[in-house]
């Protein structure tokens, strides 16, 4: 058999690995013995809107797949879910897809597979001053701390197993324009 599901919550925090806190969240879908088809997700998170759809299968393994869209949310609390050291402020918009897979539901979010596009408007990158080394007379200067202000930061995001990658990055900070790529691998 199959049955319809509706879920709504206010002030709800995601369980497990990424405790994003939703001002409100609603989901609709249909469930059966093998899984749950989530046809509509809508919510407000960190001052922005989120929407998407997905599928949760639990027959052989726990597998959660889907698509998401975030519009005009505060970037800082989102980024701090992944890094408390270097983060950005501004308004975040992102579209993409995700896949989580595990043998047990408690481990479902342990190995993220998230890819998408990001755009952050009118923000600052904290703990990274990209301007100071350009002004320095010392070519060996490494900049720690500080901030880099920007009008727009865009790129592609990939979170997978032990890799965080930001590619096709473009930062427009008025007179400062930078493009590049960042890859961070977990050494563990």
XYZ file of C-alpha atoms in Angstrom:
188
model
C 0.000 0.000 0.000
C 0.827 3.635 -0.317
C -0.124 6.592 1.838
C 0.199 10.379 1.700
C 2.368 12.262 4.177
C 2.461 15.899 5.223
C 4.981 17.355 7.631
C 5.272 20.912 8.903
C 7.356 22.425 11.662
C 8.440 25.771 13.105
C 11.818 26.416 14.710
C 12.981 22.943 13.651
C 16.639 21.921 13.523
C 17.825 19.184 11.170
C 18.982 16.108 13.086
C 22.317 14.388 12.554
C 25.320 16.011 10.846
C 24.143 19.439 9.598
C 21.962 21.180 12.207
C 20.471 23.910 9.983
C 17.608 25.597 11.812
C 14.425 26.272 9.858
C 12.072 29.082 10.815
C 9.434 26.890 9.189
C 9.448 23.819 6.982
C 6.740 21.892 5.150
C 7.019 18.680 3.148
C 4.549 16.592 1.169
C 4.981 13.168 -0.251
C 3.928 9.583 -0.535
C 5.356 6.593 1.295
C 5.282 2.865 0.728
C 7.200 -0.164 2.028
C 10.372 0.712 0.084
C 10.644 4.452 0.581
C 9.305 7.966 0.556
C 8.835 10.229 -2.470
C 9.011 13.859 -1.296
C 7.288 15.864 -4.023
C 7.357 19.314 -2.404
C 9.622 20.898 0.203
C 9.235 24.568 1.168
C 10.628 26.513 4.025
C 12.396 29.510 5.451
C 15.934 29.136 6.723
C 18.299 31.887 7.923
C 16.056 34.586 6.459
C 15.834 33.018 2.990
C 13.561 30.629 1.160
C 14.339 26.977 0.464
C 12.509 24.581 -1.834
C 13.125 21.195 -3.331
C 12.116 17.606 -3.777
C 13.653 14.256 -3.027
C 13.417 10.536 -2.518
C 14.314 8.425 0.514
C 14.766 4.704 -0.134
C 15.252 2.217 2.687
C 14.721 -1.188 1.130
C 18.342 -2.377 0.706
C 20.278 0.639 2.006
C 19.308 4.103 3.183
C 19.565 6.428 0.157
C 18.393 10.038 0.099
C 18.539 11.897 -3.241
C 17.051 15.144 -4.427
C 17.290 18.701 -5.640
C 17.324 21.952 -3.671
C 17.049 25.695 -4.208
C 18.008 28.361 -1.667
C 17.188 32.014 -2.286
C 18.605 35.011 -0.396
C 19.517 33.302 2.892
C 22.156 34.613 5.297
C 25.403 32.969 4.164
C 27.227 32.927 7.507
C 25.139 30.351 9.419
C 25.055 28.032 6.373
C 28.801 28.144 5.831
C 29.497 27.683 9.551
C 27.767 24.298 9.321
C 30.863 23.206 7.349
C 33.654 25.569 8.549
C 33.829 27.703 11.681
C 37.276 29.102 10.760
C 36.809 30.725 7.354
C 33.316 31.795 6.391
C 31.419 34.469 4.506
C 28.656 36.905 5.275
C 26.178 38.154 2.659
C 23.053 36.790 1.005
C 23.356 33.242 -0.361
C 21.487 31.700 -3.267
C 22.198 28.151 -4.434
C 20.714 25.450 -6.651
C 21.854 21.880 -6.808
C 21.433 18.212 -6.072
C 22.363 15.871 -3.236
C 22.848 12.190 -2.488
C 23.404 10.545 0.888
C 23.828 6.787 1.286
C 24.481 4.470 4.230
C 23.701 1.032 5.616
C 22.080 2.531 8.757
C 19.903 5.644 9.022
C 22.148 7.098 11.759
C 25.022 7.220 9.256
C 22.994 8.621 6.364
C 24.531 12.133 6.490
C 28.111 11.025 7.254
C 29.281 11.110 3.619
C 27.685 14.016 1.762
C 27.491 14.219 -1.996
C 26.257 17.712 -2.762
C 26.826 19.655 -5.952
C 25.433 22.922 -7.165
C 25.970 26.556 -7.988
C 26.376 29.306 -5.408
C 26.083 33.085 -5.450
C 26.738 35.296 -2.425
C 25.942 39.002 -2.664
C 27.308 41.929 -0.649
C 29.458 40.034 1.810
C 32.821 39.540 3.440
C 35.108 36.548 3.631
C 36.300 36.340 7.238
C 39.761 35.151 8.301
C 41.162 35.700 4.794
C 42.506 39.065 3.641
C 43.157 38.833 -0.097
C 44.066 42.536 -0.462
C 46.856 42.922 2.157
C 49.378 40.672 0.335
C 48.893 42.733 -2.831
C 49.780 45.931 -0.941
C 52.731 44.393 0.914
C 56.359 45.072 0.002
C 57.221 41.649 1.450
C 56.625 38.916 -1.158
C 56.735 36.271 1.592
C 53.806 37.788 3.514
C 51.085 35.298 4.334
C 47.821 36.864 5.299
C 46.078 35.402 8.316
C 42.953 36.856 9.706
C 41.406 39.945 8.245
C 38.535 40.210 5.814
C 37.903 40.510 2.094
C 34.852 42.508 1.100
C 32.973 41.705 -2.110
C 29.895 42.622 -4.121
C 29.415 39.191 -5.668
C 30.999 35.763 -5.206
C 29.879 32.990 -7.577
C 30.998 29.458 -8.290
C 30.280 25.759 -8.284
C 30.171 23.685 -5.097
C 31.068 20.032 -4.633
C 30.975 18.275 -1.255
C 31.880 14.598 -1.511
C 33.316 12.153 1.025
C 36.639 13.784 1.975
C 36.580 16.656 -0.558
C 35.194 20.187 -0.473
C 35.671 21.941 -3.793
C 34.689 25.392 -4.987
C 35.381 25.734 -8.715
C 34.802 28.416 -11.352
C 34.981 30.929 -8.493
C 34.620 34.601 -9.360
C 34.887 37.316 -6.725
C 33.981 40.889 -7.644
C 35.062 43.344 -4.981
C 34.941 46.558 -6.990
C 38.604 47.169 -7.867
C 39.489 43.634 -6.777
C 38.449 40.856 -9.162
C 39.627 37.316 -8.554
C 38.895 33.970 -10.161
C 40.096 30.560 -9.124
C 39.410 27.278 -7.418
C 39.660 25.954 -3.870
C 40.016 22.285 -2.946
C 40.187 21.014 0.604
C 40.739 17.324 1.307
C 40.246 15.722 4.695
C 43.560 14.122 5.609
C 41.969 11.587 7.964
